[in-house]
Structure formats: structure tokens, C-alpha cells
CSV table of C-alpha atoms in Angstrom, one decimal:
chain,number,residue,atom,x,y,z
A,1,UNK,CA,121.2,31.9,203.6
A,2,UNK,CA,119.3,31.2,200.3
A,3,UNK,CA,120.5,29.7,196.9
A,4,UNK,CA,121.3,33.6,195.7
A,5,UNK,CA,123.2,34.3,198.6
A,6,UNK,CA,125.3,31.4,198.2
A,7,UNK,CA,125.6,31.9,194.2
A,8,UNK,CA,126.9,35.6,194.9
A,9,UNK,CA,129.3,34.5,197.4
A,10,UNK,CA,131.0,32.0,195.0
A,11,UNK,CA,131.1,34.7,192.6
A,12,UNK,CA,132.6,36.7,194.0
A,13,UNK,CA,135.3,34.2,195.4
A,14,UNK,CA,135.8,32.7,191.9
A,15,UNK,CA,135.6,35.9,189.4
A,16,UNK,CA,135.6,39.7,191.5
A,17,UNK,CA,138.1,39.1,193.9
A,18,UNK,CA,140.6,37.8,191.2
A,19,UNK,CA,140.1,40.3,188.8
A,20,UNK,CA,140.3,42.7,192.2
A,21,UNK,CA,143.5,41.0,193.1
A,22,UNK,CA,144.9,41.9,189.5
A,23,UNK,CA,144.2,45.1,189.3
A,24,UNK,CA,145.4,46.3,192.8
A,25,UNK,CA,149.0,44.9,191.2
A,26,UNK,CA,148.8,46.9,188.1
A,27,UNK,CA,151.4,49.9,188.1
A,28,UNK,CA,150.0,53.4,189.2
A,29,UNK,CA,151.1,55.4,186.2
A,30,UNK,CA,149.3,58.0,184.1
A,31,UNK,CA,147.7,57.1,181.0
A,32,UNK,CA,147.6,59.4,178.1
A,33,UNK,CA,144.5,59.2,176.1
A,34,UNK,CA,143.9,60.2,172.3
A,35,UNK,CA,142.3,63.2,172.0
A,36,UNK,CA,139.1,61.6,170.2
A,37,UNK,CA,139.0,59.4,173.2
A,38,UNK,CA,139.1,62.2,175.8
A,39,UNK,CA,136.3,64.0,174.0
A,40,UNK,CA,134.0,60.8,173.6
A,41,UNK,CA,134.9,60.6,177.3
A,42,UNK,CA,133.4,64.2,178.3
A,43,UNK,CA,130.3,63.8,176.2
A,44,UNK,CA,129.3,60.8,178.0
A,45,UNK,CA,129.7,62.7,181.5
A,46,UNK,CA,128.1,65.8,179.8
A,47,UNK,CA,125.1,63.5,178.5
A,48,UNK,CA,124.7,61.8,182.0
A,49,UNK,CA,124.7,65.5,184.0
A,50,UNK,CA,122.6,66.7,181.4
A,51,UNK,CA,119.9,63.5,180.8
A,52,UNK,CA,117.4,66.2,178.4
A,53,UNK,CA,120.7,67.5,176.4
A,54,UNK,CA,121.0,64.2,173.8
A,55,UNK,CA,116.7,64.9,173.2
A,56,UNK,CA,117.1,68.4,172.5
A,57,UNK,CA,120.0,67.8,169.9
A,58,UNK,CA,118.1,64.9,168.0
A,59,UNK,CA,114.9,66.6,167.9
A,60,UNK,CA,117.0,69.6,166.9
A,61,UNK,CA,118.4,67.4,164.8
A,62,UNK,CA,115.6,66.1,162.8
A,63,UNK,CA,113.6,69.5,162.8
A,64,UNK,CA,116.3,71.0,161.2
A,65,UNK,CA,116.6,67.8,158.7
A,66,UNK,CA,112.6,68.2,158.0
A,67,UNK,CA,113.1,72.0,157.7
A,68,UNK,CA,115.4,71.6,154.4
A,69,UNK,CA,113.6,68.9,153.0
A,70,UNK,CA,110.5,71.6,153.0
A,71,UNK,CA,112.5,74.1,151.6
A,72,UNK,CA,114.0,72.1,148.8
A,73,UNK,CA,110.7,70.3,147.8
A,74,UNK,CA,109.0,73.9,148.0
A,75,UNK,CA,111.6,75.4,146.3
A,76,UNK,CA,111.5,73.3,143.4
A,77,UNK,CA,108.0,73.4,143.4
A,78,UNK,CA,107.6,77.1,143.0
A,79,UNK,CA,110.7,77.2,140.2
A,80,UNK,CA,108.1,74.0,138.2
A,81,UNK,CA,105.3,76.6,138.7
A,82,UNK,CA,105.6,79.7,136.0
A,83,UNK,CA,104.5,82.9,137.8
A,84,UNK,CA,100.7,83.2,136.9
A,85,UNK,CA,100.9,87.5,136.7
A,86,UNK,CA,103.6,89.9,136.5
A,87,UNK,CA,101.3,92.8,137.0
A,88,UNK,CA,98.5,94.3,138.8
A,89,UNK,CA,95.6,96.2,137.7
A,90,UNK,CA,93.7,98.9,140.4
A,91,UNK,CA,93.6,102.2,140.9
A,92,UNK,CA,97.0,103.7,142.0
A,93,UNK,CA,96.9,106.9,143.5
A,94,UNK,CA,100.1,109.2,143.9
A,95,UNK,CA,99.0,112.7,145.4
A,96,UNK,CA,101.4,115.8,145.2
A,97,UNK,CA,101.0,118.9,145.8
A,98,UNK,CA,98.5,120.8,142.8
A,99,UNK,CA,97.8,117.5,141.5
A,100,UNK,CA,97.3,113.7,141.5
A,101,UNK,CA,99.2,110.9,139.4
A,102,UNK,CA,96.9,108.1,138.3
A,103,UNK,CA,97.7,104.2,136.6
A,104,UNK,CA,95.7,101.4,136.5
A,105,UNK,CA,98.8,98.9,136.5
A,106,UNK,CA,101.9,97.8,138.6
A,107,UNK,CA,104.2,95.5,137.0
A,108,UNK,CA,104.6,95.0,133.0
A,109,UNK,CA,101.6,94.0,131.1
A,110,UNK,CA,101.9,91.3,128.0
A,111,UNK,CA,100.8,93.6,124.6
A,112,UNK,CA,98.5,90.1,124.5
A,113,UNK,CA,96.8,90.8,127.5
A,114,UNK,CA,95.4,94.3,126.0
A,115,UNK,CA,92.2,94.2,124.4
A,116,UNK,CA,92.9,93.9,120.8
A,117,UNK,CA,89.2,95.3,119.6
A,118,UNK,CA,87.8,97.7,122.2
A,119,UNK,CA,84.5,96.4,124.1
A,120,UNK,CA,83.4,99.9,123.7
A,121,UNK,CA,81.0,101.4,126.5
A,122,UNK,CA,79.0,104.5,126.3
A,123,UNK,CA,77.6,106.4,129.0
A,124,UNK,CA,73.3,106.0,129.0
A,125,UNK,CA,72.7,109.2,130.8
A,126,UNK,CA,74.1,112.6,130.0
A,127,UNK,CA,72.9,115.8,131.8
A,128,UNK,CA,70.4,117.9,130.2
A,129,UNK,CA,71.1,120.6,128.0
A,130,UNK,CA,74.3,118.3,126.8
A,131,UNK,CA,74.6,117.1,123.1
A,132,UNK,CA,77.0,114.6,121.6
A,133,UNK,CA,79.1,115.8,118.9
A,134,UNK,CA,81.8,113.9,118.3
A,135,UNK,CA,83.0,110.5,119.1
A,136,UNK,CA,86.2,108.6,118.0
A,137,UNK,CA,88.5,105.2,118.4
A,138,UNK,CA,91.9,104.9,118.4
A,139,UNK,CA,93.7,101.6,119.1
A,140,UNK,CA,94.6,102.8,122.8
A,141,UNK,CA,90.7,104.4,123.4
A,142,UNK,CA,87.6,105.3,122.8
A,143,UNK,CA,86.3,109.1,123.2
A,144,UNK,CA,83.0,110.7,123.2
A,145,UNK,CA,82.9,114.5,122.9
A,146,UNK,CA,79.8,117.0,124.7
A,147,UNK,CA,79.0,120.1,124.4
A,148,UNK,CA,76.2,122.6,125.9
A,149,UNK,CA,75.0,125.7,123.9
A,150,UNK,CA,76.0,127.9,126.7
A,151,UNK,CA,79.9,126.9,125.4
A,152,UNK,CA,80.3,124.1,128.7
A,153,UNK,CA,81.2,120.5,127.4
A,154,UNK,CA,82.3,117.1,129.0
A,155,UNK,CA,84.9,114.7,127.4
A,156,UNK,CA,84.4,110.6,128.2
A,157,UNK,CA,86.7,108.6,127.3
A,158,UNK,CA,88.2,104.9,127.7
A,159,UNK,CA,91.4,103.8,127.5
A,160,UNK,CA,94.1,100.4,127.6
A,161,UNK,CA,95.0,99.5,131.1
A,162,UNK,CA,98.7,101.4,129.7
A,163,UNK,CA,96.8,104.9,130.7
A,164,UNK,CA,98.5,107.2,133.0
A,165,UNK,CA,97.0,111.0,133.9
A,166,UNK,CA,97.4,113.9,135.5
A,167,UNK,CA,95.1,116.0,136.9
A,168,UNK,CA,94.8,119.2,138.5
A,169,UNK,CA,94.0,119.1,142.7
A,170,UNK,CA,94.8,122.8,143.0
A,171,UNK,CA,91.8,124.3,144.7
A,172,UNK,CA,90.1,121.4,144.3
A,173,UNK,CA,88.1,119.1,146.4
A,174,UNK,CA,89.4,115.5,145.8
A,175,UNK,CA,87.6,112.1,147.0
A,176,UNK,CA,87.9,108.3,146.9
A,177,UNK,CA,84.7,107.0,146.1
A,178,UNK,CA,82.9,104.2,143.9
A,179,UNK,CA,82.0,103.0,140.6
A,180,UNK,CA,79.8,100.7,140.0
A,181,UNK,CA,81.9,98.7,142.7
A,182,UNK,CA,85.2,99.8,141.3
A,183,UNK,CA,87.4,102.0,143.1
A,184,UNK,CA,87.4,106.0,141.3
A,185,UNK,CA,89.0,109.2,142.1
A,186,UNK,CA,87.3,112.8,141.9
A,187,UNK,CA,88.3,116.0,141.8
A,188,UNK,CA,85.7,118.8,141.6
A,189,UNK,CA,85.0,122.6,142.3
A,190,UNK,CA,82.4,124.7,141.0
A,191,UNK,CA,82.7,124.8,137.6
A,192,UNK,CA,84.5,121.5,136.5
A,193,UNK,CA,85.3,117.9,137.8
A,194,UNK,CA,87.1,115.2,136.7
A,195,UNK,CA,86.6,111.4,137.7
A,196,UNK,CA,88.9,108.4,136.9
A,197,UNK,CA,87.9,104.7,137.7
A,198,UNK,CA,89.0,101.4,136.4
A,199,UNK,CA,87.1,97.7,136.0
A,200,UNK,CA,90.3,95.5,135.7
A,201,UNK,CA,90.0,95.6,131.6
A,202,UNK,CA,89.9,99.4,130.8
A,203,UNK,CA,90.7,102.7,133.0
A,204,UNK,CA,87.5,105.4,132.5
A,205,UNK,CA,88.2,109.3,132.7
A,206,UNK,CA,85.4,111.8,132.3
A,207,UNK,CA,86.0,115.5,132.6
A,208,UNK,CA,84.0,118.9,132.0
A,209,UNK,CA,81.7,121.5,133.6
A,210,UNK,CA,79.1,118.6,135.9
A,211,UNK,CA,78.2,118.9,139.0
A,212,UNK,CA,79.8,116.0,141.3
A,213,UNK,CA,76.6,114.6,141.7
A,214,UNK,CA,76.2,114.9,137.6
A,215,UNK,CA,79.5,113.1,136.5
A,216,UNK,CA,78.6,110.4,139.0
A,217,UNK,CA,75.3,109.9,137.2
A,218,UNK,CA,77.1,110.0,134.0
A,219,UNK,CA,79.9,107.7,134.9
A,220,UNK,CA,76.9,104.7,136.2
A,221,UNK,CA,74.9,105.2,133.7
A,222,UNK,CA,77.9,103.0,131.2
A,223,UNK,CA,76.5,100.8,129.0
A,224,UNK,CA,77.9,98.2,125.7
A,225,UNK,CA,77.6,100.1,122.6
A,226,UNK,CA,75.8,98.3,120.1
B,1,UNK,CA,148.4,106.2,169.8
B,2,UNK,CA,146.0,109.3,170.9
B,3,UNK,CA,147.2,110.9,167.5
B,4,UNK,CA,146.7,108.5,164.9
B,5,UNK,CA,143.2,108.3,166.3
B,6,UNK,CA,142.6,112.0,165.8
B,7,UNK,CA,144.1,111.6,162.7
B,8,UNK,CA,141.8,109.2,161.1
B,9,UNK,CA,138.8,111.1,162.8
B,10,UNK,CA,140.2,113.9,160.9
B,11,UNK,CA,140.6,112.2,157.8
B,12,UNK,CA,136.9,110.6,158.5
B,13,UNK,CA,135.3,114.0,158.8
B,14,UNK,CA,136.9,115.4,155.4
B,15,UNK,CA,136.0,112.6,153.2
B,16,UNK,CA,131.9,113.4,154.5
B,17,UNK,CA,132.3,116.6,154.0
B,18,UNK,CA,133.7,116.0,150.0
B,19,UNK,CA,131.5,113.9,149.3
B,20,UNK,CA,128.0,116.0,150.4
B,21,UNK,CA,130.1,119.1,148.6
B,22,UNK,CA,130.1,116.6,145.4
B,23,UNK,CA,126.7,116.1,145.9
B,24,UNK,CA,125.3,119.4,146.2
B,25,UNK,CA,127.7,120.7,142.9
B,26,UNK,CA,126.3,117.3,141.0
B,27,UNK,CA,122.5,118.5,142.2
B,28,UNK,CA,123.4,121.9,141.1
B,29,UNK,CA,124.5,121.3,137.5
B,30,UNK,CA,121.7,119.4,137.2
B,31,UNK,CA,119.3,122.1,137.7
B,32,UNK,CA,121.4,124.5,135.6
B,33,UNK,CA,121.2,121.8,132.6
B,34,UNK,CA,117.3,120.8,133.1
B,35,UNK,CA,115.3,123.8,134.3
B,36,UNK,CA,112.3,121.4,134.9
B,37,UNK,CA,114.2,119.1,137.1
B,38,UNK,CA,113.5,119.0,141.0
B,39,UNK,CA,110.5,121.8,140.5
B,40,UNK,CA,106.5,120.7,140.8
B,41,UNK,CA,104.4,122.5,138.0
B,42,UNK,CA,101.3,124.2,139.8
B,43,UNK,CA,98.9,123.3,137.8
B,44,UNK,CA,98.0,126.9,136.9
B,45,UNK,CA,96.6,126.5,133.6
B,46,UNK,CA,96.3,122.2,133.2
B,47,UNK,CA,93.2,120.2,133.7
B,48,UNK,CA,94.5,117.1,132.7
B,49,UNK,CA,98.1,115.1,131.1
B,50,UNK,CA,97.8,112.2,130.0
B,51,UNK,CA,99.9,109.3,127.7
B,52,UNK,CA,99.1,106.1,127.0
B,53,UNK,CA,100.5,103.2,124.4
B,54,UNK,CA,99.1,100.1,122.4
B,55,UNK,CA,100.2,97.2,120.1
B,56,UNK,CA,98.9,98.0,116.5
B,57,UNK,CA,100.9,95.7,114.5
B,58,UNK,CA,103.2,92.9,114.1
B,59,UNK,CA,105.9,94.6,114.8
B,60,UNK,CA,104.7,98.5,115.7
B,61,UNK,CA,102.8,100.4,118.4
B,62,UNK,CA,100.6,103.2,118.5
B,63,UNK,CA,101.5,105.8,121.4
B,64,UNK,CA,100.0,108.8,122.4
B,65,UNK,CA,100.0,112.1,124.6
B,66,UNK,CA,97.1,114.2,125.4
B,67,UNK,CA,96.8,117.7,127.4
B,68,UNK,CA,93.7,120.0,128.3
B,69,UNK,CA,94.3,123.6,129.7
B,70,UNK,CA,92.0,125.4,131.8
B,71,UNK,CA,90.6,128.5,130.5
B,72,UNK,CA,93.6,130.6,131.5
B,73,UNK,CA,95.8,128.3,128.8
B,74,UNK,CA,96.2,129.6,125.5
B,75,UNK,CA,99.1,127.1,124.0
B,76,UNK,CA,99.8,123.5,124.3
B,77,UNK,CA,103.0,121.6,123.4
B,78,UNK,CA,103.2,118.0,123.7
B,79,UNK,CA,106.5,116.4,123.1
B,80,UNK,CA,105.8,112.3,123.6
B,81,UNK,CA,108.8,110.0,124.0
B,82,UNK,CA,108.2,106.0,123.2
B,83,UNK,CA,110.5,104.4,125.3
B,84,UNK,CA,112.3,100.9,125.7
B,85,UNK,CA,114.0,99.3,129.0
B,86,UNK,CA,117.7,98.3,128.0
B,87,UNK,CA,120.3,97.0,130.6
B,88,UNK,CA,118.4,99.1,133.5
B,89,UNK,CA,117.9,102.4,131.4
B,90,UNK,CA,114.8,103.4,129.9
B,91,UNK,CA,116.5,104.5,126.4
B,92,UNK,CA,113.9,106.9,124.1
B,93,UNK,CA,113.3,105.1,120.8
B,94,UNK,CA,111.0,107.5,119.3
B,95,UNK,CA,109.3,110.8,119.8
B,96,UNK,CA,106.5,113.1,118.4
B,97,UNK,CA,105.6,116.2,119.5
B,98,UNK,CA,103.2,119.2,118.4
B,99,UNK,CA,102.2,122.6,119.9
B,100,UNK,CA,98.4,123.9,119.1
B,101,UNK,CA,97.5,127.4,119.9
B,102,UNK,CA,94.1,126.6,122.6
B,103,UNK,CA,92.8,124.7,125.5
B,104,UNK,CA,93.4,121.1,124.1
B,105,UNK,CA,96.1,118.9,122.3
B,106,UNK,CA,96.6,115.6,121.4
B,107,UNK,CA,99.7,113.9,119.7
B,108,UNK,CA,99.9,110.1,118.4
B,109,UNK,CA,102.4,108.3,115.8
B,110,UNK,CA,102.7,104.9,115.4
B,111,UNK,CA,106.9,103.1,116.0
B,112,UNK,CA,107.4,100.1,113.5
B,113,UNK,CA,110.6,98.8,114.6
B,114,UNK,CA,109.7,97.2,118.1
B,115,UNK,CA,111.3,94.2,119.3
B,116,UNK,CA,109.8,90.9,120.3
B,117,UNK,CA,109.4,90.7,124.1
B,118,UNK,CA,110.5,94.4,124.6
B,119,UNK,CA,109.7,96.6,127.2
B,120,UNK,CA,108.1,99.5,126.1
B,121,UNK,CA,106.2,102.8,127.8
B,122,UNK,CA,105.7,106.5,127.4
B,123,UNK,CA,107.1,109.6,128.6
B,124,UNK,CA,104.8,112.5,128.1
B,125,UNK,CA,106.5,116.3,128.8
B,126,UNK,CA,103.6,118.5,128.1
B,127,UNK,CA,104.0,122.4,128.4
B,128,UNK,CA,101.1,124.4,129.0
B,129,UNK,CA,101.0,128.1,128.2
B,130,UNK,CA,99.1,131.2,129.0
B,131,UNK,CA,100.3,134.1,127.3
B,132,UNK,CA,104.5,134.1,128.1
B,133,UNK,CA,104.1,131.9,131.0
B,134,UNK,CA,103.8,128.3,130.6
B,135,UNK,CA,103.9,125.3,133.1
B,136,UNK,CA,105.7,121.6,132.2
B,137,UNK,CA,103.9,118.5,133.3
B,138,UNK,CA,105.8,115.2,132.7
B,139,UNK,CA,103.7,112.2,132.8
B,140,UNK,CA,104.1,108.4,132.4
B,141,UNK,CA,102.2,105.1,130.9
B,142,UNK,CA,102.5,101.7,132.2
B,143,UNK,CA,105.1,99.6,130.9
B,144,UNK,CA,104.2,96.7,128.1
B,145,UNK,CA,106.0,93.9,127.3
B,146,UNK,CA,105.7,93.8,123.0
B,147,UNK,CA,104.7,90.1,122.2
């Protein structure tokens, strides 16, 4: 028998059996418990049959607590921030049937964003047999006029990123292609083709009696007028 | 129990069919008021419609319509409506129009009564003839905000 041993024993002499001794005399009645009580009561034995259930509430818990604070500070950050554009400039295509709808804008453009003076450009090549006859400015475009002396002609023009047209599809073969890296539409048969294409500041449209391969030419060959 | 639930379905099925009768009279009268409305022009006779709009002033904007025929047109009338957005509607503020007997039209006029940080954009209806036929095109700009 060590010291332990003998410590033990005289505990539980002096203090256990006692306290043992008092609480076999108690009364067997029910208690009634609060409510509050009871339900402290089962969350304990819920939390000691279920040892990973009080981890998954606090992290839970915090994730949903970290969650809101993100959303309030990003939140208020994007209300400080004024939104930098309300529009967008490319080539929008709608195609029905006999014809295509084209705009160079989604959204509402500022009057402040238009150019106020046009940076006027000016096609460098023009087929042969062509001669400039007219050309003319408004404060929405810029139009050069062509005509041949066999009665064919071809209109260029440039307008405000506001320009919205039309044009005929009907019998017509229609492709996506490029200019000068910026997207452009075509339409073309035989006799006549029309070609629309925008460069972020102005929407371009040229149409008359060219060859695909002509109005293409004409169309890369822009230059700054001087 | 087994009554009142045939009941309602009745009910049910005779408020659907109401309302698609509405609809279809509403569509109808419609038609009968705007001839244009619901039909896609063929582009028979029209190379090109186009509109556009600009700020040319302090307190005025330039806007313009534009139309070229094929050589099967021999009239074109242009009637260009300036627009401005007001509580969801697009209201017409101004118009001009013109008609030109010939391939190619275009029609301009300046509005000096627009409103700071009004939304503004064009309606283009352009009617393109040959002989006592004609097609009707209707064509829209983007929308500017007048600053």
C-alpha cells in the first residue's frame, strides 16, 4: 500500500462516502426544470454525441461573419467608385430577314464624349475610272461623293458613334470581316456592296457599284485629311 | 368537395381563355390603327436607312435621316422624329420630314430647346417608293445623354 493508496482511502472515508450517505437520504421526487435549463441540458448531450457538431457551427459561424463584412466593405466600395462607362462602343449586328440593323453603341453616350470637330479621314485609294465630286461636313459626318462616267458611283462617309443603318441583305451575300483590325460588316452582289466598320471614335459606311475586293481596298486605304 | 374543385378549374380555364381573346383583339386593332406595325419591309427598292444625332449648341442638336433606293425606287420620304426619354417613354420632341422624287434623300434640322442631362435619340420612318408601291423602313440612333 503506497502513500496514494492510503490518501484515496481517507478520502473517500472523510468526503465521498458522506456526501454518498446524504444523498441516498434525499427524497426520490421529480424535479421540474426551466425550460432554458432543459434545453442547455440537451445541447450539452447533443455536443458530446456529436464531438465535430460545436466546430462546424463556429466555423460556420465565423465564415458567415467574414462573408458580410466582405460584402459591406465591397459594397461600399463600389457605391465610393462612380461607374467609369455607361456605354459601349463595337459593332452590333441585328440580322432579319431582307436586311441587317447596325450601331456602334450600347448604353447612353455623354454629348461630351462625341467628337466636337471631326478628325476627318479620307480614303487614299479609289478604284480607277472613279472621280471625286463632291464632299461635305455636317456636325454628325463627313461625306465624300464618286462617280464613274459610265453613271456608277460610291458614297463614303463617317459619322458620330450615334449612327444607326439599315441595309439591304436581300439577295445578297453578307460577311463578317476586318478593318484595319476593327470589326466590319459587308454585303455585296454583283453590281453594289455596302461595308460598315467602326474604330471606337467614329462608325465608317461606304456604298456603291465596287467589287468586294474593291470596297475593301478603298475602305484600308483611310487616311487624316490635311 | 369534388365540385368546387371543378368549379374553380372551370373558372381557371375561362379567365385564360379571356385574357388570350383580349390579347389577340388588342394585337388586332393595333394592326388596323398602324398598317406598318408587326410587318418586315423587303427591302425591294432600299439600299440603305440611316439616322443619326449630334450636339451643335449650348442648348440644341443637329439630327438627321438619310435613305438611298435601288434603281427600282423612284420616291423617297423621310419623316425623322427627335426624341427624349421621359418617365420610361420615349416622347417625340421634334420632327422633320421631306419626300424627293429619285434614288436618294436626306433630311436634317437642328432642336434648340434640349434639356441639360436629357436623353435624347432618333427615330427615322423612311418610305421608299417605286411607282404606287412603296416599302417603310424604321430605323433608330443611339441614345445621347445632352450635357
Amino acid at each position: 500500500m503506497n502513500e496514494n493508496t492510503v490518501l484515496y482511502k481517507a478520502i473517500e472515508q472523510s468526503v465521498i462516502m458522506p456526501c454518498a450517505e446524504e444523498m441516498k437520504s434525499l427524497p426520490d421526487e421529480d424535479c421540474n426544470f426551466s425550460e432554458r435549463y432543459r434545453k442547455k441540458m440537451r445541447r450539452l448531450i447533443r455536443d458530446e454525441r456529436k464531438p465535430y457538431y460545436p466546430l462546424i457551427k463556429t466555423t460556420f459561424r465565423k465564415a458567415v461573419c467574414i462573408i458580410a463584412a466582405i460584402m459591406v466593405v465591397g459594397s461600399a466600395t463600389v457605391a465610393a467608385v462612380p461607374p467609369l462607362r455607361e456605354w459601349f462602343v463595337g459593332l452590333f449586328v441585328t440580322e432579319e430577314e431582307g436586311h441587317v440593323d447596325l450601331s456602334a453603341l450600347k448604353g447612353e453616350i455623354p454629348a461630351d464624349e462625341l467628337p466636337e470637330k471631326f478628325d476627318c479621314k479620307a480614303p487614299t485609294f479609289i478604284p480607277e475610272g472613279f472621280e471625286e465630286i463632291n464632299r461635305e461636313q455636317d456636325n454628325c459626318a463627313f461625306y465624300i461623293y464618286y462617280s464613274s462616267v459610265d453613271g456608277k458611283f460610291v458614297e463614303y462617309s463617317q459619322h458620330n458613334l450615334t449612327f444607326g443603318i439599315s441595309i439591304n441583305t436581300k439577295d445578297m451575300t453578307t460577311e463578317h470581316i476586318e478593318i484595319n483590325g476593327n470589326d466590319a460588316y459587308i454585303s455585296f452582289n454583283e453590281e453594289i456592296a455596302t461595308l460598315v466598320w467602326e474604330d471606337e471614335y467614329y462608325v465608317y459606311s461606304i456604298s456603291g457599284n465596287l467589287y468586294k475586293d474593291d470596297i475593301i481596298a478603298v475602305a484600308n486605304s483611310l487616311d487624316p485629311t490635311k | 368537395m369534388k365540385k368546387t374543385k371543378r368549379l374553380i378549374s372551370l373558372l381557371i380555364t375561362l379567365c385564360l381563355m379571356l385574357c388570350c381573346s383580349v390579347t389577340s383583339l388588342t394585337a388586332s386593332a393595333e394592326m388596323v390603327n398602324n398598317p406598318e406595325a408587326g410587318i418586315d419591309p423587303q427591302y425591294l427598292y432600299t439600299n440603305t436607312a440611316s439616322t443619326e444625332l449630334a450636339k451643335s449648341g449650348s442648348k440644341s442638336i443637329y439630327y438627321k435621316g438619310s435613305a438611298s433606293g435601288n434603281s427600282s425606287a423612284t420616291k423617297v420620304s423621310i419623316y425623322v422624329y427627335l426624341q427624349r426619354y421621359n418617365n420610361g417613354l420615349w416622347e417625340n420632341v421634334d420632327v422633320v420630314n421631306n419626300s424627293v422624287s429619285g434614288k436618294n434623300l436626306t433630311v436634317s434640322d437642328t432642336y434648340s430647346s434640349a434639356a441639360k442631362g436629357g436623353k435624347y435619340r432618333t427615330e427615322a420612318h423612311i418610305y421608299v417608293y417605286s411607282g404606287s408601291k412603296y416599302e417603310y423602313i424604321e430605323v433608330f440612333s443611339g441614345t445621347m445623354i445632352f450635357n
